[in-house]
Short mmCIF file of C-alpha atoms in Angstrom, two decimals:
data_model
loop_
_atom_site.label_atom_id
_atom_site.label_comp_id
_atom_site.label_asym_id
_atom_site.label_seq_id
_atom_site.Cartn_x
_atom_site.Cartn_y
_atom_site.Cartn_z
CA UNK R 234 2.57 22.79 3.95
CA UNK R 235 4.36 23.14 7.44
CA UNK R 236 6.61 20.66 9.30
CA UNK R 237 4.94 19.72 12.87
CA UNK R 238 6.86 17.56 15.26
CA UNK R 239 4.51 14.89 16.53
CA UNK R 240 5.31 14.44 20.34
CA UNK R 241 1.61 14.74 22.14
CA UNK R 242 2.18 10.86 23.28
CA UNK R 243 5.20 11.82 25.83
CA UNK R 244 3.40 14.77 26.66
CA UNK R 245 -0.29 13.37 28.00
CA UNK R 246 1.90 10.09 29.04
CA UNK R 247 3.64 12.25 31.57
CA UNK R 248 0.10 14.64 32.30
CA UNK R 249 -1.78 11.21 32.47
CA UNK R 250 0.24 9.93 35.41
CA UNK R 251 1.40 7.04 33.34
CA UNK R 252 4.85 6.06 34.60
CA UNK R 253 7.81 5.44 32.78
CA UNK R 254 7.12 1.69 32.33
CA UNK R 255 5.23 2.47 29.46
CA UNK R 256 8.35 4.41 28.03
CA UNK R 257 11.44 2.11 28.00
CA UNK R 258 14.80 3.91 27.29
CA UNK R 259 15.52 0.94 24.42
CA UNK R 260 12.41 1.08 22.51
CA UNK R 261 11.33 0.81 18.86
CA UNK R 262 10.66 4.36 17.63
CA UNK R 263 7.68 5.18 15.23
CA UNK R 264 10.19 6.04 12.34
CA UNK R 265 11.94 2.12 13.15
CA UNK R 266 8.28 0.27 12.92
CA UNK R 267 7.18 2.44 9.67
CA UNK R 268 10.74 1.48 7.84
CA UNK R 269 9.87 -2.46 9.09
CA UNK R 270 6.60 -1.89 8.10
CA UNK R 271 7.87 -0.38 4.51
CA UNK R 272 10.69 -3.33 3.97
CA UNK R 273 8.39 -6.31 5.25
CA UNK R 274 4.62 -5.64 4.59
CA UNK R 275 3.87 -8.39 1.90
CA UNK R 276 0.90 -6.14 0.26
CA UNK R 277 3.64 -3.93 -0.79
CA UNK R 278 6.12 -5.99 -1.62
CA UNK R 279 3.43 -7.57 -3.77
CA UNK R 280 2.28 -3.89 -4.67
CA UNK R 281 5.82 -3.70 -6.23
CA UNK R 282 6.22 -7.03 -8.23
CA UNK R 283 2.98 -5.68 -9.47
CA UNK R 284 4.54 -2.67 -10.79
CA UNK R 285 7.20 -4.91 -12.31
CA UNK R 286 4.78 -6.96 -14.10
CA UNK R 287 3.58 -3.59 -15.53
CA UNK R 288 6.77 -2.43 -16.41
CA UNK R 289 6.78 -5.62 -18.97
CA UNK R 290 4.46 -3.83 -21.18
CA UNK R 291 6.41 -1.88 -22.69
CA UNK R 292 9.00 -4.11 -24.32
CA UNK R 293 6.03 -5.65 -25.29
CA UNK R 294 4.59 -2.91 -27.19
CA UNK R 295 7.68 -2.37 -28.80
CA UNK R 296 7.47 -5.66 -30.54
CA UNK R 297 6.01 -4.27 -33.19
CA UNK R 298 9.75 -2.03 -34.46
CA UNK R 299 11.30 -5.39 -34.16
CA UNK R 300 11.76 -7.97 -36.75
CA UNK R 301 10.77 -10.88 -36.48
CA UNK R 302 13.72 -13.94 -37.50
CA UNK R 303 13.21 -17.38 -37.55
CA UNK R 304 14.94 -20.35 -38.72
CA UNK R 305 13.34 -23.74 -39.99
CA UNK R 306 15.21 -26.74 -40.92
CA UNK R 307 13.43 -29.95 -42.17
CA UNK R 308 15.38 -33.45 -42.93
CA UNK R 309 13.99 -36.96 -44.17
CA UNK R 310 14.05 -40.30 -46.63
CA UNK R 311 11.72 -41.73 -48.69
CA UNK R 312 12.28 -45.59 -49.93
CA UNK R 313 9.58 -45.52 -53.83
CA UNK R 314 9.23 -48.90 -54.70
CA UNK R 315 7.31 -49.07 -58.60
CA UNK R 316 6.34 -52.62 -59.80
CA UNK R 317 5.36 -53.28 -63.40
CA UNK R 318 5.11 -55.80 -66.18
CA UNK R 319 8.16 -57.76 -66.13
CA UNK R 320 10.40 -55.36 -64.09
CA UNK R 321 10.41 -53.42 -60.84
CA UNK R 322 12.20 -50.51 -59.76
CA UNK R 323 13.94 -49.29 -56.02
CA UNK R 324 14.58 -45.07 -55.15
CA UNK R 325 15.89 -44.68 -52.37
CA UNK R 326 16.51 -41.27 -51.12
CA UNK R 327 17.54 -38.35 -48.82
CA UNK R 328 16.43 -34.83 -48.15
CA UNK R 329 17.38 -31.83 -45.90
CA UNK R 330 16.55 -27.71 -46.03
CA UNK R 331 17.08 -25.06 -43.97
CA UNK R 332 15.53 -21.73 -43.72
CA UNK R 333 16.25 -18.63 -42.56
CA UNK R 334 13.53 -16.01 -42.40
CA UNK R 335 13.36 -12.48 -41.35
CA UNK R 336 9.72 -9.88 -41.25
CA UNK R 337 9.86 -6.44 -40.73
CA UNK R 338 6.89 -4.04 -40.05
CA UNK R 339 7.35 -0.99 -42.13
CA UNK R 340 3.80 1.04 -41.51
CA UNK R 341 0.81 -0.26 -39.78
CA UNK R 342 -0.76 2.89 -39.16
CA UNK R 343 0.72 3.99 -35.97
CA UNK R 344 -0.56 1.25 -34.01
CA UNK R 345 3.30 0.53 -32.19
CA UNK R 346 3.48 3.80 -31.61
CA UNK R 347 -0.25 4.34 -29.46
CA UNK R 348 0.24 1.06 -27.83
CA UNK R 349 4.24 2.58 -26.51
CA UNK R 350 1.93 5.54 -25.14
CA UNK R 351 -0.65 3.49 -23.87
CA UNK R 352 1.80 1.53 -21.93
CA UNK R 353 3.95 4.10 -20.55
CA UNK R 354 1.02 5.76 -19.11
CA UNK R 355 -0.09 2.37 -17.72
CA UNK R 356 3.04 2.18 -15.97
CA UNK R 357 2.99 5.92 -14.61
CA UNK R 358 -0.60 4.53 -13.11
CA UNK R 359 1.10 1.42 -11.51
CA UNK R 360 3.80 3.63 -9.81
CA UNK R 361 0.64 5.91 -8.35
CA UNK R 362 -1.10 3.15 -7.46
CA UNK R 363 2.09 1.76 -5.64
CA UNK R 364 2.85 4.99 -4.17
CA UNK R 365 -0.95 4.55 -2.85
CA UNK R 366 -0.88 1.11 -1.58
CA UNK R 367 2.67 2.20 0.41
CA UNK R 368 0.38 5.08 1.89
CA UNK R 369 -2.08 2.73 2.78
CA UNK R 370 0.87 0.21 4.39
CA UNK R 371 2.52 2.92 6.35
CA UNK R 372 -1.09 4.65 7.43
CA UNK R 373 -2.41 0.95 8.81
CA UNK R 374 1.52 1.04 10.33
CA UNK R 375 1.13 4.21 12.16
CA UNK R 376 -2.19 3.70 13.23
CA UNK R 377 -1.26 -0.09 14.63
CA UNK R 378 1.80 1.19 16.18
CA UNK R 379 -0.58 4.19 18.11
CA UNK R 380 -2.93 2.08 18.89
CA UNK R 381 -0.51 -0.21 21.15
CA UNK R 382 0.80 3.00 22.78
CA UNK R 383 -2.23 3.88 23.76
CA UNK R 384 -3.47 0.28 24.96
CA UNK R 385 -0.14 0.33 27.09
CA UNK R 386 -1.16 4.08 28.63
CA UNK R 387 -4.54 2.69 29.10
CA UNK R 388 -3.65 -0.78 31.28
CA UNK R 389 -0.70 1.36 33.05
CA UNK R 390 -3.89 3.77 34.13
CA UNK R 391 -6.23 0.77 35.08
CA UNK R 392 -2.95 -1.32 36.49
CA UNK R 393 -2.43 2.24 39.24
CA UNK R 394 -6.69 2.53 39.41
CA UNK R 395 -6.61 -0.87 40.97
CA UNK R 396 -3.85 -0.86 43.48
CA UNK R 397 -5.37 2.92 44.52
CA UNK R 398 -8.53 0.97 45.31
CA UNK R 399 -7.50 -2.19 47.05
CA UNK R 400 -5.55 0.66 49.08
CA UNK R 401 -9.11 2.53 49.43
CA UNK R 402 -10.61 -0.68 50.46
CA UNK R 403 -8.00 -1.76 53.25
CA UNK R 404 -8.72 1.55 54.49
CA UNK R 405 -12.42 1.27 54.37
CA UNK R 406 -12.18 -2.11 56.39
CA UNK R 407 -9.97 -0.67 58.79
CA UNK R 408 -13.09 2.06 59.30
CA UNK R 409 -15.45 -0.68 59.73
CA UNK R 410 -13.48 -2.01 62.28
CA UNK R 411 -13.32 0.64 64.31
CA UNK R 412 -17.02 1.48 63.27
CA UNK R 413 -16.57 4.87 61.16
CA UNK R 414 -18.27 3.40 58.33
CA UNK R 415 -20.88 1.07 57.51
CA UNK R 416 -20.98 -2.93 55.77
CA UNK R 417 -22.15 -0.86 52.90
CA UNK R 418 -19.21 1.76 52.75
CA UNK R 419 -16.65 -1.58 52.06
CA UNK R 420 -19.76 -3.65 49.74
CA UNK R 421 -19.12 -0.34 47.47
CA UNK R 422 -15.43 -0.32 47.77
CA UNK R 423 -15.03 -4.18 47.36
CA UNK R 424 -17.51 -3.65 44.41
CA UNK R 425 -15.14 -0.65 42.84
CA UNK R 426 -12.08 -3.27 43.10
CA UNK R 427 -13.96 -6.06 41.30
CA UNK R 428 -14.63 -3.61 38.56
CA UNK R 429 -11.14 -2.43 38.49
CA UNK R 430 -9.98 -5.94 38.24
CA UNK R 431 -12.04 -6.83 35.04
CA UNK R 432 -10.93 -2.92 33.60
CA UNK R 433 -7.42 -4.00 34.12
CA UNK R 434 -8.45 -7.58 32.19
CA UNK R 435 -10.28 -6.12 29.39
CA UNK R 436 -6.97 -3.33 29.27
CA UNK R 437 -4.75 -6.40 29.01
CA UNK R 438 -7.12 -8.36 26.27
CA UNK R 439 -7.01 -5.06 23.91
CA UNK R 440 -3.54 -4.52 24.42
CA UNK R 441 -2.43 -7.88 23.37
CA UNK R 442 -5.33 -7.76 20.16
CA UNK R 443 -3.42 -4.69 19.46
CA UNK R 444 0.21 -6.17 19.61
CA UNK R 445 -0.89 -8.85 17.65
CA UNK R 446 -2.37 -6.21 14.32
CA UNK R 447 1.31 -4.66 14.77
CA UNK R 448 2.73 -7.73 13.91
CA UNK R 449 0.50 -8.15 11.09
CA UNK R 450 1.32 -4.77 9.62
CA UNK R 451 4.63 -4.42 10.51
CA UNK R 452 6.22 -8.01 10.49
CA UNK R 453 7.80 -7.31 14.07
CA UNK R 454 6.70 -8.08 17.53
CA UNK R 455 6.16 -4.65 19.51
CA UNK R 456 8.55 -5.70 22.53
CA UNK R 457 8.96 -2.32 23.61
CA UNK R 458 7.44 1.11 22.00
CA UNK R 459 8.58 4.38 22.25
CA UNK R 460 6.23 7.41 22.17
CA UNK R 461 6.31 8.57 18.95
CA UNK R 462 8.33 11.81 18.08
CA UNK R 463 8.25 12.52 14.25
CA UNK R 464 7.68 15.99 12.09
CA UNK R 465 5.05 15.37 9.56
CA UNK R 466 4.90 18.57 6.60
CA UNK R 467 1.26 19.26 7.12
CA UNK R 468 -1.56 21.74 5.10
CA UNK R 469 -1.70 25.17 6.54
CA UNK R 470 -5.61 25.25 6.39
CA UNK R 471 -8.60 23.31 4.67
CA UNK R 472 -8.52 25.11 1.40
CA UNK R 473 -4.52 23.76 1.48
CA UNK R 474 -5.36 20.56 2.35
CA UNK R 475 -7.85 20.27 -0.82
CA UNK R 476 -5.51 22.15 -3.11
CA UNK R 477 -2.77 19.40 -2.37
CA UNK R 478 -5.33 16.17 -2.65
CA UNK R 479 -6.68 17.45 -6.10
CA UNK R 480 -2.78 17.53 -7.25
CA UNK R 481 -1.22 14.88 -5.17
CA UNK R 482 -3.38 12.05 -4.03
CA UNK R 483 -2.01 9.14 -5.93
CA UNK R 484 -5.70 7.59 -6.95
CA UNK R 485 -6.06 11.02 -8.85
CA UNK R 486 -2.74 10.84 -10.62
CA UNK R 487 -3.49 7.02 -11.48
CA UNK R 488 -7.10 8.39 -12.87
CA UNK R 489 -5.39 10.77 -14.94
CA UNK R 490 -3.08 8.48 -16.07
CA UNK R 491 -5.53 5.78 -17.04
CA UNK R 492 -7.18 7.95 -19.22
CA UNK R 493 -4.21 8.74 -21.16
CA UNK R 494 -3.34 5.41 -21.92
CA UNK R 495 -7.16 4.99 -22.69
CA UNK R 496 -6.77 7.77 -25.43
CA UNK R 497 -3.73 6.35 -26.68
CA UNK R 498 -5.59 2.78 -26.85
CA UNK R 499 -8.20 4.15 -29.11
CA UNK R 500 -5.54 5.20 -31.63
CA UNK R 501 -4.11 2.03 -31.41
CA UNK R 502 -7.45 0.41 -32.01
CA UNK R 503 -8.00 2.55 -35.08
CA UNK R 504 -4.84 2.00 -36.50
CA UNK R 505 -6.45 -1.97 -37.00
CA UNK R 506 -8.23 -0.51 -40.11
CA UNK R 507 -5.45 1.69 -41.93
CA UNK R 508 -3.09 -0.69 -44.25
CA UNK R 509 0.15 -2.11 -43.27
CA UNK R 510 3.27 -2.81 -45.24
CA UNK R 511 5.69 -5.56 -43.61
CA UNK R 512 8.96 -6.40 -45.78
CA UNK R 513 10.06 -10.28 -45.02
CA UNK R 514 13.43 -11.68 -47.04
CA UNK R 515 14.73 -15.50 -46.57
CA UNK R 516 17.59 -17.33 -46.96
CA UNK R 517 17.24 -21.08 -47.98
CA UNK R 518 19.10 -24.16 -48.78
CA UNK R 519 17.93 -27.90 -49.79
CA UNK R 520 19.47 -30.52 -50.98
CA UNK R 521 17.60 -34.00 -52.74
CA UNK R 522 19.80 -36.87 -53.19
CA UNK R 523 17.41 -38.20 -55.82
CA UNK R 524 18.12 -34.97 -58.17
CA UNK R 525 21.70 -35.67 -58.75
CA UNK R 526 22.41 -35.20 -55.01
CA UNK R 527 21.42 -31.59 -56.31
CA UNK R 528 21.82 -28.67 -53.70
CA UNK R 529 19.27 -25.73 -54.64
CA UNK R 530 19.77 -21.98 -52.96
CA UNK R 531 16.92 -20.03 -52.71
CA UNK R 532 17.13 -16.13 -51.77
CA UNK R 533 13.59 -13.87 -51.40
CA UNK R 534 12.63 -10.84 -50.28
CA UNK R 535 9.18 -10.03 -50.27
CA UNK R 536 7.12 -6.68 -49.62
CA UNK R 537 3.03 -7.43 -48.61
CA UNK R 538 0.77 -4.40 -48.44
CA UNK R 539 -2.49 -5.14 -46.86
CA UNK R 540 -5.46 -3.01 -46.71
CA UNK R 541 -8.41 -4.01 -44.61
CA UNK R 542 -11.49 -4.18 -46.37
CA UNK R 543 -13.97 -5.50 -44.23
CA UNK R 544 -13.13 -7.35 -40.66
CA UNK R 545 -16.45 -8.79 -39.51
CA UNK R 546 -17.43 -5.78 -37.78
CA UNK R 547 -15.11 -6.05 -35.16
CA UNK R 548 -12.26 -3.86 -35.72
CA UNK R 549 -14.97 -1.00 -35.80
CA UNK R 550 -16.45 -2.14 -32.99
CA UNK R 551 -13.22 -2.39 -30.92
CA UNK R 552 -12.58 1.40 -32.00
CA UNK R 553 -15.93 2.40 -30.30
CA UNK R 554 -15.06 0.19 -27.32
CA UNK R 555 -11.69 2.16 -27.01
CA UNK R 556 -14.04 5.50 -27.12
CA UNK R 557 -16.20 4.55 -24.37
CA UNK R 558 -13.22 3.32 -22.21
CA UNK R 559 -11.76 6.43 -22.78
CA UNK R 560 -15.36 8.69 -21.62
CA UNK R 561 -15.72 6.51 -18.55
CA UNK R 562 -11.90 6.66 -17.68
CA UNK R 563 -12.41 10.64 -17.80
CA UNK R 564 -15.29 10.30 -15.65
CA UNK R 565 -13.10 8.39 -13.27
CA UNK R 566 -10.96 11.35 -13.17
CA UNK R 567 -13.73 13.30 -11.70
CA UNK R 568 -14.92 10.94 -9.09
CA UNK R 569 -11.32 10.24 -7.84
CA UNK R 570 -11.31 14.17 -7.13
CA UNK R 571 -14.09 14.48 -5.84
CA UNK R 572 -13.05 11.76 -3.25
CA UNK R 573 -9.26 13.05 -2.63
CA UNK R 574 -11.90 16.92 -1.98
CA UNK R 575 -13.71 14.90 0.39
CA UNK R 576 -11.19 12.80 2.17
CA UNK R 577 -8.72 16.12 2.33
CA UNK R 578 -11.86 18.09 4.03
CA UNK R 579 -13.21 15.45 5.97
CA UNK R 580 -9.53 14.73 7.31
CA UNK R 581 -8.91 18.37 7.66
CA UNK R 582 -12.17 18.98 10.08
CA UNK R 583 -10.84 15.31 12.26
CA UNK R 584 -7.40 16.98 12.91
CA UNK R 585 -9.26 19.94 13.69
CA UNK R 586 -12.21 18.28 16.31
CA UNK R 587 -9.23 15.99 17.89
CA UNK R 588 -7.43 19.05 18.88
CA UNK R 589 -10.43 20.41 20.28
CA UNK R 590 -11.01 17.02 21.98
CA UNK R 591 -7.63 17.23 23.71
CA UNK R 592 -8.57 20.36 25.26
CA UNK R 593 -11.40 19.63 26.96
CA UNK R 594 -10.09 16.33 28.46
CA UNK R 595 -6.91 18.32 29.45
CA UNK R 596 -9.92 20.57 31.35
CA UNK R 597 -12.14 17.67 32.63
CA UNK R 598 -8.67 15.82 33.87
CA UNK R 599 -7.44 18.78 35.59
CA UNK R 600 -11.49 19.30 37.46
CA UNK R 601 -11.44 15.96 38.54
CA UNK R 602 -8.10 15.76 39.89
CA UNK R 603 -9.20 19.26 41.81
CA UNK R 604 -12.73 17.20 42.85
CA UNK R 605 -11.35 14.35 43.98
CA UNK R 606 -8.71 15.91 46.09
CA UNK R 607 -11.89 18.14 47.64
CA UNK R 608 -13.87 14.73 48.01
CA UNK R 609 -11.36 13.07 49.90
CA UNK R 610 -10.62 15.96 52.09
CA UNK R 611 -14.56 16.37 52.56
CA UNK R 612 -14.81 12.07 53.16
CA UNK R 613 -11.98 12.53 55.69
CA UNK R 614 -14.09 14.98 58.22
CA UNK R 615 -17.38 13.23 57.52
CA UNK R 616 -19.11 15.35 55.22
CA UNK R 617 -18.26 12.84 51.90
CA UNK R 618 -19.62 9.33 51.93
CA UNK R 619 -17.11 6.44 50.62
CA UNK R 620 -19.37 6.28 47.73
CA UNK R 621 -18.85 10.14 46.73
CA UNK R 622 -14.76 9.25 46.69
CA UNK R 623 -15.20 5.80 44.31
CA UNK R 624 -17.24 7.54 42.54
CA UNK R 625 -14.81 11.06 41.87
CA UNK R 626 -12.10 8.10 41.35
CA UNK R 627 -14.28 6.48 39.09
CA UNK R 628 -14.31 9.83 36.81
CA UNK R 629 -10.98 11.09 37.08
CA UNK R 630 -10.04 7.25 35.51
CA UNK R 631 -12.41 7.87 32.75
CA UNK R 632 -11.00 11.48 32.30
CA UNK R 633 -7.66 10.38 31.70
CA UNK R 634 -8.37 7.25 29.42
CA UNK R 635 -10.87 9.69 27.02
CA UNK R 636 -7.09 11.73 27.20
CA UNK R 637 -5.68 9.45 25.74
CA UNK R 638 -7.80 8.10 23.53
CA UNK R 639 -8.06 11.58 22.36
CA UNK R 640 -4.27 11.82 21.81
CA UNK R 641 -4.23 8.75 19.91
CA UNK R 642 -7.18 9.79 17.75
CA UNK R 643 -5.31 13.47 16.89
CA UNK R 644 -1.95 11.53 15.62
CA UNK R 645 -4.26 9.10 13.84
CA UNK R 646 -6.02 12.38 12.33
CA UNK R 647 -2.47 14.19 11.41
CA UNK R 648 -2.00 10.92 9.67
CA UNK R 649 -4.68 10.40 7.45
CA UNK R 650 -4.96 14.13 6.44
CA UNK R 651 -1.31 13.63 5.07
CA UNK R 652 -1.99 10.39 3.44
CA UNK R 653 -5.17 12.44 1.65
CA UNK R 654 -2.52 14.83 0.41
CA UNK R 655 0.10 12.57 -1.11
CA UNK R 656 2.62 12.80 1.39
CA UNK R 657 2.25 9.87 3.05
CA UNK R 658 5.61 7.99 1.70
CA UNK R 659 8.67 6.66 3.05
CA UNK R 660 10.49 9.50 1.19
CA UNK R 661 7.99 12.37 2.09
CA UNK R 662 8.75 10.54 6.09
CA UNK R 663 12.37 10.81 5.50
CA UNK R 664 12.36 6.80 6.90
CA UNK R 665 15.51 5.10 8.15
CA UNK R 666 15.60 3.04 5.02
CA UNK R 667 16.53 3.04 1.37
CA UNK R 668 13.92 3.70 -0.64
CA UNK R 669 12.75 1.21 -3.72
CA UNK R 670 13.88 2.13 -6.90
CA UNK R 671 10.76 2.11 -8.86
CA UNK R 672 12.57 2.97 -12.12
CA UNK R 673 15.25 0.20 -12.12
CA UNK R 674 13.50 -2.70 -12.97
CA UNK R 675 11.72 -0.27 -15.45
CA UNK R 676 15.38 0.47 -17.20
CA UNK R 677 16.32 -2.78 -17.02
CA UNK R 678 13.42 -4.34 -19.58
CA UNK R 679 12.28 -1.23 -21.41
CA UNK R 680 15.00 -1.69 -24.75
CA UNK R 681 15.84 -5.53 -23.66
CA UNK R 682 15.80 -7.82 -26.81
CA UNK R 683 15.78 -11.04 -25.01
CA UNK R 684 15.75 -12.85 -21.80
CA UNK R 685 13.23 -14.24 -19.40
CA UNK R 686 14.76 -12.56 -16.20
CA UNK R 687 14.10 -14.90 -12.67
CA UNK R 688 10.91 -15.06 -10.27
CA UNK R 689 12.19 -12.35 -7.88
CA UNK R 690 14.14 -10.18 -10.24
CA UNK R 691 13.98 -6.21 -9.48
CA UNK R 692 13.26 -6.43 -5.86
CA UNK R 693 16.85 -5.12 -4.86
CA UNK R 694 18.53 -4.79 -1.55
CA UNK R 695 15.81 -3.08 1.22
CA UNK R 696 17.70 -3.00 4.25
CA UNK R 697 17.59 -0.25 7.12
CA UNK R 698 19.80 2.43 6.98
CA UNK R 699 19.93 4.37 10.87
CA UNK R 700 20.75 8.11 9.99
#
């Protein structure tokens, strides 16, 4: 991996002849919209509660080392009324018990144990799927935030195209005044400024559609954007790249994860058909006001040994479910590698065509500047028609907006090829913000006995914190 500072946006901003309206001095920095993006985004915020959810699972499992206590207390009166030859009889009475029980799982064939491995590894997964949804949330961030800065570049461009041609077209009517050009010299200029006009329009229409996917993604409106400066710790080469996506990429570490806890989950399955042993005592009182107001205490303690016989079928059959879970979960292993291989080299070769890209509009900007200056000097003595300027205009426009378009697409690239490696993250980013504890919620709950916790418990404090 190698740290690259990110600064091509200031640098074809200022080679573009984009002025410095499109750079403010007080403007939002890339770092400032991927921290809003990181503390606001609702997908990740519900990413995390998610992961909290998950993190529930394991107190869960471990219900199974815990007794189970329970008390039961039962009161009433009876009125027995008994009729017979000659005489007749009234009882009248009162009752009232209480009970206090307690169970306790001695053996039940290692199920608790598989099912406290099966959820751990479900909540490694969650965190790697989090960390992958937060990639996803700051890639959609950095790409929304580009994606404005170029718009901007873009209507600054057609904003100075315009005003150079309604110049170019006063000029070609003064001409035609004096009879140096033709009606169809200014049609053809008058036709370039209509053009330019709807350019600048359609600029202005994908500008705001961009502003308004910023907002989306990052919770803020863009009021003024900086161009970006920010190192990102890219691959050295392809064969890097791939290296780190096998190892890194969070949908491989959640496959790998999965299938551990699917493993585990078969043993937990197969512990359904081994005996248990549970020990239960109780503690009882009862009084019956019929008996001699007679008060009776009871004390038990019991110890039940099942074995499992026969279940229907099912038990067995859940074991081989468990199996087959297990088989396609490893499967799923494969596949997510072979994706995080692809995404790493296809991401790899992007970065590596944008950068070519860049040259060669750097080249076809710097010809067409050169051939427009020669056109116009040409036009001036005669030799150039107004046409052959509009037209060298025309394609020193297009030059520079491919530029940029170009510089946007290489940041994009740098990007994604560091999302495909795992290091896409607020912490890999070194954001202005403190990071989510993904383990405190975790610590909280895993040994907690009781307690039902509140709707929004285990967000904590995410707040900006300027370095």
């Amino acid at each position: 991996m190698r740290k690259v500072t990110v600064a091509a946006f200031g640098v074809f901003l200022m080679g573009g002849g984009v002025s410095a309206l499109s750079l403010p001095s007080q403007a939002q920095t890339l770092q400032e919209a991927l921290a809003a993006a990181y503390l606001n985004n609702p997908t990740l915020q519900a990413g995390r509660a998610s992961l909290r959810a998950t993190d529930e699972s394991l107190p869960q499992a471990k219900d199974g080392w815990r007794p189970s206590i329970s008390l039961t207390g039962t009161q009433g009166r009876s009125n027995q009324k008994i009729h017979s030859t000659g005489s007749s009889s009234d009882n009248d009475r009162t009752f009232w018990s209480a009970e206090l029980s307690v169970t306790q799982n001695l053996y039940e064939g290692g199920g608790t144990e598989a099912d406290i491995e099966a959820a751990e590894a479900n909540i490694l997964s969650a965190r790697a799927s989090l960390h992958s949804t937060e990639q996803s949330i700051l890639l959609q961030a950095a790409t929304a935030y580009l994606d404005v800065v170029r718009d901007q570049a873009v209507l600054e461009l057609n904003i100075q195209n315009e005003a150079r041609l309604e110049k170019q077209l006063e000029a070609t009517r003064d001409r035609f005044e004096v009879g140096e050009v033709t009606r169809t010299d200014v049609a053809q200029a008058e036709s370039r400024v209509s053009r330019a006009r709807a350019d600048r329009i359609d600029a202005k229409g994908n500008l705001e559609t961009s502003k308004a996917v910023y907002e989306q993604i990052i919770g803020e409106q863009p009021n003024s954007i900086s161009a970006p400066v920010i190192q990102l710790e890219l691959p050295v080469n392809r064969d890097d790249a791939i290296a780190l996506a096998q190892q890194k990429n969070p949908s491989v570490v959640a496959a790998e994860f999965d299938h551990k806890a699917s493993v585990s989950t078969i043993r937990g399955e197969y512990a359904d058909l081994l005996p248990s042993l549970d020990l239960s005592g109780s503690l009882s009182r009862s009084r019956n006001t019929s008996l001699d107001d007679r008060t009776t205490d009871d004390a038990t303690v019991t110890a039940t040994l099942t074995v499992p016989l026969y279940q229907q079928g099912a038990a067995h059959s859940e074991v081989r479910e468990a199996k087959q879970s297990a088989a396609q979960a490893a499967r799923e292993i494969d596949e997510a590698r072979r994706s995080s291989i692809e995404s790493a080299a296809s991401g790899w070769e992007t970065f590596q065509s944008s950068l070519a890209q860049i040259a060669a509009f750097e080249d076809e900007v710097r010809a067409t500047t050169i051939a427009l200056e020669g056109v116009e000097q040409e036009a001036a003595v005669g030799s150039r028609t107004v046409l052959d300027v509009l037209d060298a205009e025309q394609e020193l426009l297009d030059a520079r907006v491919s530029l940029v378009q170009s510089k946007r697409d290489e940041l994009v690239a740098r990007f994604e090829l560091l999302s495909a490696v795992g290091g896409l993250t607020a912490r890999d980013l070194d954001l202005p913000v403190s990071l989510y504890d993904e383990k405190k919620y975790y610590n909280d709950v895993k040994d907690q006995l009781w307690g039902i916790g509140e709707e929004t418990e285990g967000e904590g404090p995410l707040s900006p914190v300027f370095r």
